[in-house]
Tab-separated table of C-alpha atoms in Angstrom:
chain	number	residue	atom	x	y	z
A	13	UNK	CA	-146.694	189.620	61.110
A	14	UNK	CA	-144.147	189.838	58.277
A	15	UNK	CA	-141.917	186.899	57.446
A	16	UNK	CA	-138.814	186.626	55.284
A	17	UNK	CA	-137.710	183.335	53.690
A	18	UNK	CA	-134.859	182.024	51.580
A	19	UNK	CA	-135.341	178.698	49.787
A	20	UNK	CA	-132.001	177.762	48.211
A	21	UNK	CA	-129.714	174.740	48.442
A	22	UNK	CA	-126.559	176.744	47.663
A	23	UNK	CA	-124.902	177.837	50.925
A	24	UNK	CA	-122.807	180.567	49.291
A	25	UNK	CA	-125.875	182.082	47.644
A	26	UNK	CA	-127.649	182.068	50.979
A	27	UNK	CA	-124.675	183.703	52.671
A	28	UNK	CA	-124.504	186.471	50.043
A	29	UNK	CA	-128.228	187.144	50.195
A	30	UNK	CA	-128.286	187.230	53.998
A	31	UNK	CA	-125.403	189.687	54.043
A	32	UNK	CA	-127.089	191.894	51.429
A	33	UNK	CA	-130.376	191.815	53.308
A	34	UNK	CA	-128.648	193.011	56.425
A	35	UNK	CA	-126.764	195.707	54.449
A	36	UNK	CA	-130.088	196.868	53.055
A	37	UNK	CA	-131.545	197.052	56.563
A	38	UNK	CA	-134.247	194.447	56.053
A	39	UNK	CA	-135.538	194.251	59.571
A	40	UNK	CA	-136.606	190.649	59.478
A	41	UNK	CA	-134.143	187.806	59.906
A	42	UNK	CA	-134.761	185.326	57.106
A	43	UNK	CA	-135.672	181.713	57.699
A	44	UNK	CA	-133.722	179.380	55.373
A	45	UNK	CA	-134.850	176.121	53.701
A	46	UNK	CA	-132.505	174.046	51.571
A	47	UNK	CA	-135.108	172.593	49.231
A	48	UNK	CA	-138.738	173.036	48.199
A	49	UNK	CA	-139.980	170.148	50.255
A	50	UNK	CA	-138.735	171.551	53.559
A	51	UNK	CA	-140.411	174.854	52.788
A	52	UNK	CA	-143.626	173.177	51.679
A	53	UNK	CA	-143.869	171.275	54.959
A	54	UNK	CA	-143.376	174.473	56.904
A	55	UNK	CA	-145.960	176.509	55.000
A	56	UNK	CA	-148.531	173.719	55.027
A	57	UNK	CA	-148.463	173.906	58.835
A	58	UNK	CA	-147.793	177.581	59.520
A	59	UNK	CA	-149.285	179.657	56.701
A	60	UNK	CA	-152.003	182.133	57.740
A	61	UNK	CA	-153.875	184.526	55.501
A	62	UNK	CA	-153.307	187.485	57.854
A	63	UNK	CA	-149.499	187.385	57.782
A	64	UNK	CA	-147.263	188.683	54.975
A	65	UNK	CA	-144.636	186.466	53.364
A	66	UNK	CA	-141.652	187.442	51.272
A	67	UNK	CA	-139.899	184.464	49.703
A	68	UNK	CA	-136.614	184.365	47.762
A	69	UNK	CA	-136.903	181.156	45.806
A	70	UNK	CA	-134.176	179.311	43.863
A	71	UNK	CA	-135.211	177.062	40.951
A	72	UNK	CA	-132.631	174.280	40.814
A	73	UNK	CA	-132.642	172.361	44.059
A	74	UNK	CA	-132.499	168.706	44.981
A	75	UNK	CA	-135.549	166.765	46.306
A	76	UNK	CA	-138.071	169.414	45.217
A	77	UNK	CA	-137.167	172.242	42.862
A	78	UNK	CA	-138.633	175.740	42.768
A	79	UNK	CA	-141.313	174.983	40.155
A	80	UNK	CA	-142.512	171.882	41.987
A	81	UNK	CA	-142.657	173.878	45.194
A	82	UNK	CA	-144.815	176.527	43.503
A	83	UNK	CA	-147.114	173.910	41.986
A	84	UNK	CA	-147.633	172.328	45.384
A	85	UNK	CA	-148.026	175.505	47.420
A	86	UNK	CA	-150.546	177.202	45.098
A	87	UNK	CA	-153.616	175.684	46.733
A	88	UNK	CA	-152.361	176.639	50.198
A	89	UNK	CA	-151.396	180.278	49.775
A	90	UNK	CA	-152.927	183.447	48.399
A	91	UNK	CA	-150.811	185.571	46.011
A	92	UNK	CA	-151.807	188.800	47.776
A	93	UNK	CA	-149.811	188.132	50.903
A	94	UNK	CA	-147.343	185.573	49.544
A	95	UNK	CA	-144.754	187.311	47.380
A	96	UNK	CA	-142.231	185.162	45.613
A	97	UNK	CA	-139.011	186.503	44.096
A	98	UNK	CA	-137.458	183.912	41.834
A	99	UNK	CA	-133.736	184.226	42.399
A	100	UNK	CA	-131.786	181.930	40.161
A	101	UNK	CA	-128.437	181.652	38.439
A	102	UNK	CA	-130.312	180.645	35.302
A	103	UNK	CA	-130.785	183.275	32.621
A	104	UNK	CA	-132.974	181.090	30.453
A	105	UNK	CA	-135.776	182.826	28.573
A	106	UNK	CA	-137.935	179.765	28.972
A	107	UNK	CA	-137.864	180.001	32.757
A	108	UNK	CA	-138.356	183.748	32.643
A	109	UNK	CA	-141.532	183.326	30.594
A	110	UNK	CA	-142.684	180.401	32.698
A	111	UNK	CA	-142.596	182.637	35.763
A	112	UNK	CA	-145.468	184.665	34.229
A	113	UNK	CA	-147.755	181.668	34.767
A	114	UNK	CA	-147.617	182.049	38.540
A	115	UNK	CA	-149.496	184.967	40.174
A	116	UNK	CA	-147.441	184.823	43.338
A	117	UNK	CA	-144.168	185.434	41.455
A	118	UNK	CA	-143.469	189.152	41.657
A	119	UNK	CA	-140.130	189.165	39.860
A	120	UNK	CA	-137.654	186.964	38.041
A	121	UNK	CA	-134.147	187.874	39.196
A	122	UNK	CA	-130.849	186.569	37.856
A	123	UNK	CA	-128.261	186.051	40.552
A	124	UNK	CA	-126.607	188.000	42.004
A	125	UNK	CA	-129.360	190.342	43.103
A	126	UNK	CA	-128.424	194.034	42.892
A	127	UNK	CA	-128.710	196.518	45.759
A	128	UNK	CA	-131.240	198.526	43.737
A	129	UNK	CA	-133.630	195.634	43.237
A	130	UNK	CA	-133.275	194.629	46.866
A	131	UNK	CA	-134.218	198.160	47.910
A	132	UNK	CA	-137.311	198.080	45.680
A	133	UNK	CA	-138.359	194.815	47.281
A	134	UNK	CA	-137.774	196.323	50.716
A	135	UNK	CA	-140.014	199.281	49.865
A	136	UNK	CA	-142.835	196.983	48.808
A	137	UNK	CA	-142.344	194.738	51.809
A	138	UNK	CA	-142.386	197.578	54.277
A	139	UNK	CA	-145.388	199.279	52.704
A	140	UNK	CA	-147.652	196.289	53.191
B	7	UNK	CA	-129.368	136.965	-64.853
B	8	UNK	CA	-127.155	139.038	-62.537
B	9	UNK	CA	-125.333	137.188	-59.784
B	10	UNK	CA	-125.173	138.346	-56.191
B	11	UNK	CA	-121.775	140.053	-55.811
B	12	UNK	CA	-121.774	140.239	-52.085
B	13	UNK	CA	-118.898	138.393	-50.462
B	14	UNK	CA	-120.517	135.479	-48.631
B	15	UNK	CA	-118.418	133.436	-46.230
B	16	UNK	CA	-119.804	129.955	-45.935
B	17	UNK	CA	-118.777	126.735	-44.242
B	18	UNK	CA	-119.901	123.414	-45.683
B	19	UNK	CA	-119.437	120.197	-43.739
B	20	UNK	CA	-120.228	117.421	-46.155
B	21	UNK	CA	-118.444	114.068	-46.586
B	22	UNK	CA	-120.135	113.094	-49.867
B	23	UNK	CA	-118.030	114.656	-52.631
B	24	UNK	CA	-120.832	114.311	-55.198
B	25	UNK	CA	-123.264	116.190	-52.988
B	26	UNK	CA	-120.670	118.881	-52.334
B	27	UNK	CA	-119.936	119.415	-56.058
B	28	UNK	CA	-123.646	119.765	-56.723
B	29	UNK	CA	-123.999	122.189	-53.809
B	30	UNK	CA	-121.128	124.284	-55.143
B	31	UNK	CA	-122.688	124.428	-58.573
B	32	UNK	CA	-126.035	125.619	-57.253
B	33	UNK	CA	-124.268	128.204	-55.186
B	34	UNK	CA	-122.213	129.543	-58.090
B	35	UNK	CA	-125.335	129.973	-60.158
B	36	UNK	CA	-126.581	132.714	-57.856
B	37	UNK	CA	-123.513	134.055	-56.089
B	38	UNK	CA	-120.608	135.594	-57.959
B	39	UNK	CA	-117.717	134.742	-55.736
B	40	UNK	CA	-118.561	132.945	-52.497
B	41	UNK	CA	-115.787	132.149	-50.023
B	42	UNK	CA	-116.290	128.518	-49.206
B	43	UNK	CA	-114.701	126.452	-46.459
B	44	UNK	CA	-115.278	122.767	-46.998
B	45	UNK	CA	-114.783	120.036	-44.353
B	46	UNK	CA	-115.481	116.346	-44.697
B	47	UNK	CA	-115.267	115.354	-41.050
B	48	UNK	CA	-116.502	116.896	-37.807
B	49	UNK	CA	-112.942	116.647	-36.569
B	50	UNK	CA	-111.746	118.952	-39.397
B	51	UNK	CA	-114.348	121.524	-38.472
B	52	UNK	CA	-113.420	121.200	-34.816
B	53	UNK	CA	-109.760	121.858	-35.668
B	54	UNK	CA	-110.864	124.949	-37.560
B	55	UNK	CA	-112.973	126.366	-34.673
B	56	UNK	CA	-110.467	129.050	-33.660
B	57	UNK	CA	-110.797	130.553	-37.119
B	58	UNK	CA	-114.600	130.642	-36.991
B	59	UNK	CA	-115.523	134.304	-36.524
B	60	UNK	CA	-118.937	135.999	-36.376
B	61	UNK	CA	-118.408	137.374	-39.901
B	62	UNK	CA	-119.153	133.917	-41.316
B	63	UNK	CA	-122.662	133.898	-42.807
B	64	UNK	CA	-123.866	130.284	-42.658
B	65	UNK	CA	-122.672	126.830	-41.602
B	66	UNK	CA	-124.116	124.049	-43.785
B	67	UNK	CA	-124.059	120.751	-41.978
B	68	UNK	CA	-124.639	117.274	-43.310
B	69	UNK	CA	-126.157	115.260	-40.492
B	70	UNK	CA	-124.406	111.997	-41.219
B	71	UNK	CA	-120.667	112.414	-41.043
B	72	UNK	CA	-118.328	109.435	-40.650
B	73	UNK	CA	-117.052	110.576	-37.202
B	74	UNK	CA	-120.259	112.067	-35.749
B	75	UNK	CA	-123.905	112.323	-36.629
B	76	UNK	CA	-127.417	113.256	-35.539
B	77	UNK	CA	-128.185	114.963	-32.269
B	78	UNK	CA	-124.663	114.570	-30.964
B	79	UNK	CA	-123.278	116.328	-34.030
B	80	UNK	CA	-125.719	119.238	-33.741
B	81	UNK	CA	-124.836	119.814	-30.085
B	82	UNK	CA	-121.106	119.697	-30.738
B	83	UNK	CA	-121.289	122.059	-33.721
B	84	UNK	CA	-123.443	124.530	-31.802
B	85	UNK	CA	-120.718	124.704	-29.176
B	86	UNK	CA	-118.234	126.084	-31.690
B	87	UNK	CA	-120.564	127.876	-34.116
B	88	UNK	CA	-120.340	131.340	-32.440
B	89	UNK	CA	-124.087	131.784	-33.078
B	90	UNK	CA	-123.630	131.679	-36.840
B	91	UNK	CA	-126.843	130.214	-38.306
B	92	UNK	CA	-126.625	126.469	-38.996
B	93	UNK	CA	-128.527	124.968	-41.911
B	94	UNK	CA	-128.863	121.207	-41.890
B	95	UNK	CA	-128.488	119.230	-45.129
B	96	UNK	CA	-130.382	115.961	-45.088
B	97	UNK	CA	-132.010	113.261	-47.161
B	98	UNK	CA	-135.690	112.227	-47.199
B	99	UNK	CA	-135.001	109.431	-44.758
B	100	UNK	CA	-133.990	111.876	-42.050
B	101	UNK	CA	-136.615	114.538	-42.652
B	102	UNK	CA	-138.461	113.980	-39.344
B	103	UNK	CA	-135.250	114.338	-37.363
B	104	UNK	CA	-134.380	117.487	-39.339
B	105	UNK	CA	-137.728	118.950	-38.237
B	106	UNK	CA	-137.013	118.287	-34.580
B	107	UNK	CA	-133.523	119.751	-34.943
B	108	UNK	CA	-135.189	123.139	-35.499
B	109	UNK	CA	-136.298	122.968	-31.898
B	110	UNK	CA	-132.660	122.645	-30.884
B	111	UNK	CA	-131.847	125.980	-32.411
B	112	UNK	CA	-130.978	124.939	-35.948
B	113	UNK	CA	-131.943	127.771	-38.293
B	114	UNK	CA	-133.219	125.785	-41.246
B	115	UNK	CA	-132.998	122.444	-43.059
B	116	UNK	CA	-132.686	121.645	-46.735
B	117	UNK	CA	-133.572	118.343	-48.352
B	118	UNK	CA	-130.698	117.420	-50.643
B	119	UNK	CA	-133.053	115.740	-53.128
B	120	UNK	CA	-135.075	118.943	-53.538
B	121	UNK	CA	-132.079	121.238	-53.603
B	122	UNK	CA	-131.678	123.674	-56.472
B	123	UNK	CA	-129.985	127.024	-56.911
B	124	UNK	CA	-133.138	128.995	-56.077
B	125	UNK	CA	-134.033	127.217	-52.819
B	126	UNK	CA	-130.405	127.301	-51.710
B	127	UNK	CA	-130.003	131.010	-52.430
B	128	UNK	CA	-133.307	131.872	-50.840
B	129	UNK	CA	-132.408	129.919	-47.720
B	130	UNK	CA	-129.059	131.695	-47.438
B	131	UNK	CA	-130.573	135.169	-47.755
B	132	UNK	CA	-133.499	134.353	-45.474
B	133	UNK	CA	-131.388	132.854	-42.670
B	134	UNK	CA	-128.843	135.665	-42.734
B	135	UNK	CA	-131.636	138.226	-42.244
B	136	UNK	CA	-133.378	136.100	-39.644
B	137	UNK	CA	-130.176	135.803	-37.679
B	138	UNK	CA	-129.665	139.553	-37.712
B	139	UNK	CA	-133.081	139.937	-36.055
B	140	UNK	CA	-132.335	137.153	-33.593
B	141	UNK	CA	-129.146	138.924	-32.562
B	142	UNK	CA	-131.134	142.115	-32.001
B	143	UNK	CA	-133.704	140.286	-29.863
B	144	UNK	CA	-130.964	138.586	-27.871
B	145	UNK	CA	-129.279	141.943	-27.282
B	146	UNK	CA	-132.571	143.445	-26.178
B	147	UNK	CA	-133.244	140.530	-23.828
B	148	UNK	CA	-129.734	140.855	-22.498
B	149	UNK	CA	-130.290	144.560	-21.922
B	150	UNK	CA	-133.455	143.935	-19.902
B	151	UNK	CA	-131.781	141.153	-17.985
B	152	UNK	CA	-128.847	143.457	-17.241
B	153	UNK	CA	-131.183	146.216	-16.075
B	154	UNK	CA	-132.579	143.770	-13.551
B	155	UNK	CA	-129.427	141.851	-12.657
B	156	UNK	CA	-126.984	144.747	-12.607
B	157	UNK	CA	-129.302	147.274	-10.983
B	158	UNK	CA	-127.575	148.758	-7.935
B	159	UNK	CA	-130.916	148.604	-6.099
B	160	UNK	CA	-131.985	145.249	-4.649
B	161	UNK	CA	-134.963	143.873	-6.583
B	162	UNK	CA	-136.959	140.734	-5.712
B	163	UNK	CA	-139.818	139.152	-7.617
B	164	UNK	CA	-142.276	136.885	-5.813
B	165	UNK	CA	-145.365	134.906	-6.744
B	166	UNK	CA	-148.537	136.545	-5.412
B	167	UNK	CA	-150.218	133.164	-4.825
B	168	UNK	CA	-147.444	131.156	-3.168
B	169	UNK	CA	-145.437	134.187	-1.891
B	170	UNK	CA	-142.310	132.287	-2.993
B	171	UNK	CA	-139.495	134.222	-4.612
B	172	UNK	CA	-139.226	133.704	-8.359
B	173	UNK	CA	-136.168	135.825	-9.069
B	174	UNK	CA	-133.847	138.216	-7.279
B	175	UNK	CA	-130.978	140.304	-8.577
B	176	UNK	CA	-127.348	140.460	-7.558
B	177	UNK	CA	-127.879	143.509	-5.327
B	178	UNK	CA	-130.615	141.652	-3.386
B	179	UNK	CA	-128.280	138.691	-2.872
B	180	UNK	CA	-125.618	141.080	-1.570
B	181	UNK	CA	-128.033	142.929	0.702
B	182	UNK	CA	-129.852	140.012	2.316
B	183	UNK	CA	-127.026	137.471	2.285
B	184	UNK	CA	-129.113	134.632	0.850
B	185	UNK	CA	-127.679	133.117	-2.325
B	186	UNK	CA	-129.818	133.178	-5.462
B	187	UNK	CA	-130.773	129.517	-5.065
B	188	UNK	CA	-131.543	129.958	-1.340
B	189	UNK	CA	-133.850	132.822	-2.238
B	190	UNK	CA	-135.889	130.598	-4.532
B	191	UNK	CA	-136.786	128.417	-1.511
B	192	UNK	CA	-137.844	131.391	0.614
B	193	UNK	CA	-141.140	133.169	0.979
B	194	UNK	CA	-141.450	136.928	1.081
B	195	UNK	CA	-142.189	136.741	4.848
B	196	UNK	CA	-138.700	135.394	5.387
B	197	UNK	CA	-137.182	138.787	4.663
B	198	UNK	CA	-139.860	140.768	6.491
B	199	UNK	CA	-139.332	141.624	10.127
B	200	UNK	CA	-142.500	142.243	12.124
B	201	UNK	CA	-144.300	143.596	9.107
B	202	UNK	CA	-148.067	143.452	9.099
B	203	UNK	CA	-148.767	144.243	5.485
B	204	UNK	CA	-150.957	142.939	2.726
B	205	UNK	CA	-148.403	141.215	0.496
B	206	UNK	CA	-150.602	141.584	-2.546
B	207	UNK	CA	-151.022	145.344	-2.178
B	208	UNK	CA	-148.803	147.695	-4.106
B	209	UNK	CA	-146.601	149.929	-1.991
B	210	UNK	CA	-145.805	153.427	-3.214
B	211	UNK	CA	-142.997	154.031	-0.756
B	212	UNK	CA	-142.779	152.769	2.770
B	213	UNK	CA	-140.069	152.466	5.366
B	214	UNK	CA	-140.037	148.853	6.482
B	215	UNK	CA	-137.827	146.683	8.605
B	216	UNK	CA	-136.394	143.654	6.816
B	217	UNK	CA	-134.135	140.942	8.080
B	218	UNK	CA	-130.979	139.548	6.594
B	219	UNK	CA	-129.848	135.934	6.568
B	220	UNK	CA	-127.585	136.606	9.574
B	221	UNK	CA	-130.551	137.968	11.543
B	222	UNK	CA	-129.495	141.591	11.254
B	223	UNK	CA	-132.426	143.967	11.005
B	224	UNK	CA	-132.248	146.666	8.360
B	225	UNK	CA	-134.433	149.623	7.444
B	226	UNK	CA	-135.452	149.798	3.807
B	227	UNK	CA	-137.421	152.212	1.713
B	228	UNK	CA	-139.615	149.742	-0.126
B	229	UNK	CA	-141.713	150.066	-3.284
B	230	UNK	CA	-143.597	147.373	-5.126
B	231	UNK	CA	-145.584	146.792	-8.292
B	232	UNK	CA	-147.656	143.978	-9.724
B	233	UNK	CA	-146.220	142.398	-12.872
B	234	UNK	CA	-146.658	139.276	-14.938
B	235	UNK	CA	-143.541	137.165	-14.656
B	236	UNK	CA	-143.256	134.079	-16.876
B	237	UNK	CA	-147.048	133.971	-17.071
B	238	UNK	CA	-147.571	134.182	-13.291
B	239	UNK	CA	-149.009	137.082	-11.340
B	240	UNK	CA	-146.117	138.387	-9.350
B	241	UNK	CA	-144.942	141.339	-7.361
B	242	UNK	CA	-141.691	143.129	-7.977
B	243	UNK	CA	-140.344	144.711	-4.844
B	244	UNK	CA	-137.539	147.219	-4.722
B	245	UNK	CA	-135.776	147.732	-1.389
B	246	UNK	CA	-133.424	150.611	-0.825
B	247	UNK	CA	-131.307	150.038	2.302
B	248	UNK	CA	-131.504	153.243	4.348
B	249	UNK	CA	-130.191	151.811	7.620
B	250	UNK	CA	-127.012	153.855	7.419
B	251	UNK	CA	-128.775	157.135	6.717
B	252	UNK	CA	-131.299	156.500	9.478
B	253	UNK	CA	-128.535	155.698	11.942
B	254	UNK	CA	-126.769	158.812	10.794
B	255	UNK	CA	-129.852	160.933	11.508
B	256	UNK	CA	-130.210	159.306	14.930
B	257	UNK	CA	-126.588	160.084	15.706
B	258	UNK	CA	-127.136	163.703	14.784
B	259	UNK	CA	-130.264	163.839	16.933
B	260	UNK	CA	-128.298	162.380	19.812
B	261	UNK	CA	-125.560	164.938	19.314
B	262	UNK	CA	-128.170	167.672	19.241
B	263	UNK	CA	-129.532	166.386	22.515
B	264	UNK	CA	-126.064	166.460	24.047
B	265	UNK	CA	-125.541	169.972	22.743
B	266	UNK	CA	-128.745	171.073	24.428
B	267	UNK	CA	-127.584	169.465	27.633
B	268	UNK	CA	-124.340	171.406	27.410
B	269	UNK	CA	-126.310	174.596	26.849
B	270	UNK	CA	-128.504	173.798	29.838
B	271	UNK	CA	-125.408	173.273	31.952
B	272	UNK	CA	-124.049	176.626	30.819
B	273	UNK	CA	-127.197	178.397	31.799
B	274	UNK	CA	-127.730	176.574	35.116
B	275	UNK	CA	-124.600	174.952	36.456
B	276	UNK	CA	-121.739	177.125	35.252
B	277	UNK	CA	-123.600	180.269	36.120
B	278	UNK	CA	-124.007	179.201	39.772
B	279	UNK	CA	-120.375	179.764	40.870
B	280	UNK	CA	-120.199	182.790	38.599
B	281	UNK	CA	-123.191	184.430	40.234
B	282	UNK	CA	-121.529	183.704	43.578
B	283	UNK	CA	-118.362	185.520	42.517
B	284	UNK	CA	-120.412	188.451	41.254
B	285	UNK	CA	-122.371	188.568	44.509
B	286	UNK	CA	-119.304	188.313	46.687
B	287	UNK	CA	-117.361	191.031	44.861
B	288	UNK	CA	-120.379	193.321	45.273
B	289	UNK	CA	-120.425	192.636	49.004
B	290	UNK	CA	-116.718	193.336	49.390
B	291	UNK	CA	-117.054	196.611	47.462
B	292	UNK	CA	-119.971	197.665	49.676
B	293	UNK	CA	-118.053	196.923	52.860
B	294	UNK	CA	-116.904	200.179	54.532
B	295	UNK	CA	-113.790	198.510	55.890
B	296	UNK	CA	-112.485	197.545	52.450
B	297	UNK	CA	-109.334	199.545	51.646
B	298	UNK	CA	-109.004	201.492	48.408
B	299	UNK	CA	-106.276	199.150	47.218
B	300	UNK	CA	-108.427	196.060	47.731
B	301	UNK	CA	-111.366	197.762	46.042
B	302	UNK	CA	-109.309	198.338	42.899
B	303	UNK	CA	-108.401	194.660	42.757
B	304	UNK	CA	-111.968	193.600	43.401
B	305	UNK	CA	-113.219	195.818	40.579
B	306	UNK	CA	-110.855	193.992	38.215
B	307	UNK	CA	-112.105	190.652	39.529
B	308	UNK	CA	-115.664	191.853	39.085
B	309	UNK	CA	-114.980	192.875	35.474
B	310	UNK	CA	-113.416	189.497	34.701
B	311	UNK	CA	-116.458	187.740	36.101
B	312	UNK	CA	-118.790	189.978	34.059
B	313	UNK	CA	-116.804	189.138	30.927
B	314	UNK	CA	-117.235	185.443	31.649
B	315	UNK	CA	-120.946	186.041	32.183
B	316	UNK	CA	-121.156	187.650	28.740
B	317	UNK	CA	-119.539	184.592	27.143
B	318	UNK	CA	-121.988	182.253	28.860
B	319	UNK	CA	-124.871	184.416	27.659
B	320	UNK	CA	-123.608	184.098	24.089
B	321	UNK	CA	-123.498	180.309	24.381
B	322	UNK	CA	-127.048	180.247	25.745
B	323	UNK	CA	-128.281	182.460	22.903
B	324	UNK	CA	-126.611	180.218	20.309
B	325	UNK	CA	-128.060	177.079	21.847
B	326	UNK	CA	-131.501	178.652	21.664
B	327	UNK	CA	-131.024	178.837	17.894
B	328	UNK	CA	-130.490	175.042	17.821
B	329	UNK	CA	-133.793	174.450	19.571
B	330	UNK	CA	-135.613	176.830	17.227
B	331	UNK	CA	-134.243	175.110	14.121
B	332	UNK	CA	-135.713	171.785	15.055
């Protein structure tokens, strides 16, 4: 099974991404969490090593931010079938370089995501 | 024999006319043309005091005048003598008192019975030279005292054994708020605030916290040295108040922190709505139902948003330079 997720507290960002996903013909309907903690609870219960996960993750969120989520989820998931795309309004070099420390992060993307990048992600997602 | 032609200005206070005539004779034997001011009473000398100037060479003083004598006379004359050397004229009967008068600051004494032209002349020359040296020493002492007292840096001296202050300068009084006499009743610990230091050790340069009389805590750059002060082992401690500069640095650090916060907000908060606008304009442009006219307007909106994005990027880049310079 393939699953698509958006973890972002900003409703407008979520709306834009959903619309773009549908424009790009992503077959899956994404599941949305509004902070890291909600997502963490879900994955702790439902993650399986046979499924494939594609996660668009925001960094700045209340309760549990993107980095904290990644720190907590690392022991649960395997980077081979859990692909994280950091999607953030931040353009900070520090965060860009920090994303190299996590194996599951496939790309650091500054919002808004472009059609081209979304298509690349779709290719990868569909090929697995 | 050649007489001394130098113009001596002398004052003689002597009530005995016979003694004065003799004195004048001895003087004239050695000195060509002395300028002599003769007074018979202390009162006459006192009336003359405004005319006494430092260019007078010697004051000769008979110790038994009708209106004043002895110790009292010496003290009163010293008050108006403008540091001109005083030579006491006395008889055998008063020799022991004449000796003690030297301790009071009298330059010399001459026994009238032994007086002759040679001893008188020698005494004049000797005491004039001696006084010149005394003036130099006094000036030198004054200079050292001024260096201490008028130094713009606060300086305190304290006894190593008792830790009591022995002397402080004007700048220390101004800095700490204790008067000079209050300081002399204080120990060095009284100006230290939470300082665990060996008070007998010399300090090269150390930032310490001191406390003022009003309880205010100040930061000082402190140095100290061991000296001998009036025969006692003492420490001289120099305290440069750097509270203002430290506070200034803290303020700048705080401002820097705020600047970084602003930069962080630029990169995270301001960019959120901007990325939304950029995303939304893209969606509208991609929509097949969007008319050509709307598209043109949206492209302009998109360009404006991109321009704003560029400005934010510049701010973020500049703020990175602040962090790197730290």
